[in-house]
């Protein structure tokens, strides 16, 4: 069991990586190392409007400087597959087809604004505006559609369905379909799969046994569990790492340029020193004890 551990880090080249990314990836690396497993570097570069080659190159250099080590990835010639999502479209299309044939997804013409307005009357727990169930089209609508092209496609979330899972860091987690989140996107009108679909397809296909990512993606995990089930795949373990927050208590984002690994390096910091800083340590102790 331990020998088969396969973890991954999955940066999106939409900006320079910051200390928060480095910490999540460090957790992933430590966990893979502790289990004598493999760590995969997968580039999540599907958003053509936001991703840039320059960031893709920089992410590898910066993580390398920081001391992150992975065994499979776009910069390593290890396997026949590509480690860039933009080169894995056939896999995503296959999953889209599978979901469509099971009647689990549908094309949707409503805008985000429509959904926001409609959801004002639906009670939810504040995570996101809930897509009204009544807007789902009747099932035969998809019969003639052989490609996702031209539409946003949504996953039919079973209303009231309890999704519970054990998180290796947070313990038991629980969400309810239709209350915490509604019908979510699996394919975007601009021609690319959504984050939720692409990440699950890749994690299944790459044989990932544990997904380590930031706590901000906890609710995404609940959505993704529904996709795993629909595709008949075994769930990996999940470990949601605590986020690094700034002095105002906000989580870091790619707009915090002063905390980008690049800037920290330029300012003369060393990875060792950063890993001992207060921002780095808050929340990391409980991992080290396990
Ligand atoms: N690509 C995502 C990010 O950069 C990570 C997704 C994941 O780990 O599932 O935040």
Short mmCIF file of C-alpha atoms in Angstrom, two decimals, residues 57-232:
data_model
loop_
_atom_site.label_atom_id
_atom_site.label_comp_id
_atom_site.label_asym_id
_atom_site.label_seq_id
_atom_site.Cartn_x
_atom_site.Cartn_y
_atom_site.Cartn_z
CA UNK A 57 8.78 28.28 -16.86
CA UNK A 58 9.05 30.40 -13.71
CA UNK A 59 7.00 27.94 -11.61
CA UNK A 60 9.43 25.13 -12.31
CA UNK A 61 12.47 27.33 -11.63
CA UNK A 62 11.03 28.80 -8.44
CA UNK A 63 9.95 25.47 -6.97
CA UNK A 64 13.30 24.02 -7.86
CA UNK A 65 15.00 26.90 -6.03
CA UNK A 66 12.70 26.35 -3.07
CA UNK A 67 13.76 22.71 -2.84
CA UNK A 68 10.64 20.94 -4.09
CA UNK A 69 11.46 17.70 -5.81
CA UNK A 70 9.15 15.66 -8.02
CA UNK A 71 9.64 12.50 -9.98
CA UNK A 72 7.27 12.92 -12.95
CA UNK A 73 6.39 16.14 -14.74
CA UNK A 74 6.66 18.28 -17.86
CA UNK A 75 10.35 18.91 -17.27
CA UNK A 76 11.14 15.22 -16.84
CA UNK A 77 11.07 12.58 -19.55
CA UNK A 78 9.60 9.73 -17.59
CA UNK A 79 6.36 8.54 -19.08
CA UNK A 80 4.64 8.68 -22.44
CA UNK A 81 1.80 10.86 -21.24
CA UNK A 82 1.81 14.64 -21.15
CA UNK A 83 1.82 16.42 -17.80
CA UNK A 84 0.17 19.53 -19.24
CA UNK A 85 -3.59 19.64 -19.12
CA UNK A 86 -3.77 21.55 -22.41
CA UNK A 87 -2.30 18.46 -24.10
CA UNK A 88 -4.78 16.06 -22.51
CA UNK A 89 -8.03 17.19 -24.14
CA UNK A 90 -9.02 13.74 -25.53
CA UNK A 91 -9.23 12.41 -21.96
CA UNK A 92 -11.51 15.25 -20.86
CA UNK A 93 -13.73 14.82 -23.89
CA UNK A 94 -14.06 11.11 -23.18
CA UNK A 95 -15.22 11.89 -19.63
CA UNK A 96 -17.65 14.54 -20.93
CA UNK A 97 -19.14 11.89 -23.21
CA UNK A 98 -19.43 9.36 -20.41
CA UNK A 99 -21.25 11.84 -18.19
CA UNK A 100 -23.51 12.92 -21.04
CA UNK A 101 -24.44 9.35 -21.90
CA UNK A 102 -25.46 8.75 -18.31
CA UNK A 103 -27.66 11.86 -18.42
CA UNK A 104 -25.71 13.45 -15.59
CA UNK A 105 -24.83 16.71 -17.31
CA UNK A 106 -26.71 19.21 -19.42
CA UNK A 107 -26.07 22.30 -21.55
CA UNK A 108 -27.02 25.54 -19.87
CA UNK A 109 -27.61 28.98 -21.31
CA UNK A 110 -28.01 30.96 -18.12
CA UNK A 111 -25.45 33.56 -17.21
CA UNK A 112 -23.80 33.93 -13.83
CA UNK A 113 -25.89 37.03 -13.33
CA UNK A 114 -29.13 35.04 -13.90
CA UNK A 115 -28.03 32.48 -11.35
CA UNK A 116 -27.08 35.09 -8.79
CA UNK A 117 -30.46 36.77 -9.14
CA UNK A 118 -32.42 33.50 -8.92
CA UNK A 119 -30.46 32.14 -6.00
CA UNK A 120 -31.37 35.02 -3.75
CA UNK A 121 -34.50 33.12 -2.80
CA UNK A 122 -32.77 29.83 -2.15
CA UNK A 123 -31.41 29.22 1.28
CA UNK A 124 -27.83 28.12 1.21
CA UNK A 125 -24.76 28.25 3.40
CA UNK A 126 -23.13 31.15 1.61
CA UNK A 127 -20.58 29.27 -0.42
CA UNK A 128 -21.97 30.18 -3.82
CA UNK A 129 -25.21 31.09 -5.62
CA UNK A 130 -27.18 27.88 -6.14
CA UNK A 131 -28.35 27.02 -9.64
CA UNK A 132 -32.13 26.45 -9.49
CA UNK A 133 -33.10 22.84 -10.07
CA UNK A 134 -36.15 23.98 -12.05
CA UNK A 135 -33.87 25.33 -14.78
CA UNK A 136 -32.55 21.92 -15.72
CA UNK A 137 -33.68 21.01 -19.23
CA UNK A 138 -35.58 17.80 -19.88
CA UNK A 139 -33.30 14.83 -20.38
CA UNK A 140 -33.61 14.36 -24.18
CA UNK A 141 -32.08 17.79 -24.88
CA UNK A 142 -28.57 16.36 -25.05
CA UNK A 143 -29.40 13.49 -27.43
CA UNK A 144 -28.20 15.22 -30.60
CA UNK A 145 -25.16 16.88 -29.13
CA UNK A 146 -21.97 15.03 -29.92
CA UNK A 147 -19.57 17.60 -28.62
CA UNK A 148 -19.65 20.04 -25.71
CA UNK A 149 -19.02 22.93 -28.11
CA UNK A 150 -20.89 26.17 -27.72
CA UNK A 151 -22.39 25.61 -24.26
CA UNK A 152 -21.65 25.71 -20.62
CA UNK A 153 -22.35 22.21 -19.28
CA UNK A 154 -23.44 21.57 -15.73
CA UNK A 155 -23.46 18.52 -13.50
CA UNK A 156 -26.82 17.59 -11.97
CA UNK A 157 -26.11 17.65 -8.28
CA UNK A 158 -28.45 15.32 -6.37
CA UNK A 159 -30.51 17.64 -4.18
CA UNK A 160 -30.11 16.96 -0.49
CA UNK A 161 -27.42 14.37 -1.07
CA UNK A 162 -24.98 14.20 1.82
CA UNK A 163 -21.36 14.06 0.72
CA UNK A 164 -19.12 13.10 3.56
CA UNK A 165 -15.49 12.22 3.47
CA UNK A 166 -12.55 11.91 5.78
CA UNK A 167 -9.85 14.50 5.35
CA UNK A 168 -6.40 13.40 6.52
CA UNK A 169 -5.80 16.82 8.04
CA UNK A 170 -9.24 18.09 9.04
CA UNK A 171 -11.02 14.85 9.92
CA UNK A 172 -14.65 14.30 8.95
CA UNK A 173 -16.07 16.78 6.41
CA UNK A 174 -19.64 17.02 5.26
CA UNK A 175 -21.51 18.95 2.54
CA UNK A 176 -25.02 18.82 1.14
CA UNK A 177 -25.90 18.89 -2.56
CA UNK A 178 -28.26 21.74 -3.46
CA UNK A 179 -27.49 23.54 -0.22
CA UNK A 180 -23.73 24.04 -0.03
CA UNK A 181 -23.34 23.95 -3.80
CA UNK A 182 -25.58 23.50 -6.81
CA UNK A 183 -25.20 22.25 -10.39
CA UNK A 184 -21.60 23.12 -11.20
CA UNK A 185 -19.76 23.57 -14.46
CA UNK A 186 -18.00 20.64 -16.07
CA UNK A 187 -17.38 22.30 -19.42
CA UNK A 188 -17.08 25.93 -20.38
CA UNK A 189 -18.59 27.66 -23.33
CA UNK A 190 -15.15 28.85 -24.40
CA UNK A 191 -14.23 25.25 -25.17
CA UNK A 192 -12.39 23.98 -22.12
CA UNK A 193 -13.31 21.59 -19.33
CA UNK A 194 -13.89 23.13 -15.93
CA UNK A 195 -11.34 22.79 -13.16
CA UNK A 196 -13.59 20.23 -11.41
CA UNK A 197 -13.77 17.88 -14.37
CA UNK A 198 -10.17 18.20 -15.56
CA UNK A 199 -8.69 17.66 -12.13
CA UNK A 200 -10.71 14.50 -11.45
CA UNK A 201 -10.02 13.00 -14.87
CA UNK A 202 -6.30 13.64 -14.45
CA UNK A 203 -6.14 12.42 -10.86
CA UNK A 204 -7.87 9.18 -11.89
CA UNK A 205 -5.80 8.71 -15.01
CA UNK A 206 -2.50 9.48 -13.26
CA UNK A 207 -3.33 6.99 -10.50
CA UNK A 208 -3.17 9.59 -7.74
CA UNK A 209 -3.68 7.94 -4.36
CA UNK A 210 -3.71 11.11 -2.27
CA UNK A 211 -4.71 14.64 -3.28
CA UNK A 212 -2.98 17.33 -1.22
CA UNK A 213 -4.23 20.85 -1.79
CA UNK A 214 -5.21 24.04 -0.02
CA UNK A 215 -8.17 24.26 2.34
CA UNK A 216 -9.79 26.78 0.01
CA UNK A 217 -10.61 23.84 -2.27
CA UNK A 218 -12.46 21.79 0.34
CA UNK A 219 -15.89 22.34 -1.21
CA UNK A 220 -14.46 21.51 -4.62
CA UNK A 221 -13.52 18.13 -3.21
CA UNK A 222 -17.19 17.53 -2.39
CA UNK A 223 -18.15 18.36 -5.98
CA UNK A 224 -15.37 16.22 -7.33
CA UNK A 225 -16.48 13.21 -5.29
CA UNK A 226 -19.69 13.24 -7.34
CA UNK A 227 -17.63 13.10 -10.54
CA UNK A 228 -15.50 10.22 -9.22
CA UNK A 229 -18.68 8.31 -8.45
CA UNK A 230 -20.18 9.08 -11.86
CA UNK A 231 -17.04 7.85 -13.60
CA UNK A 232 -16.99 4.73 -11.43
#
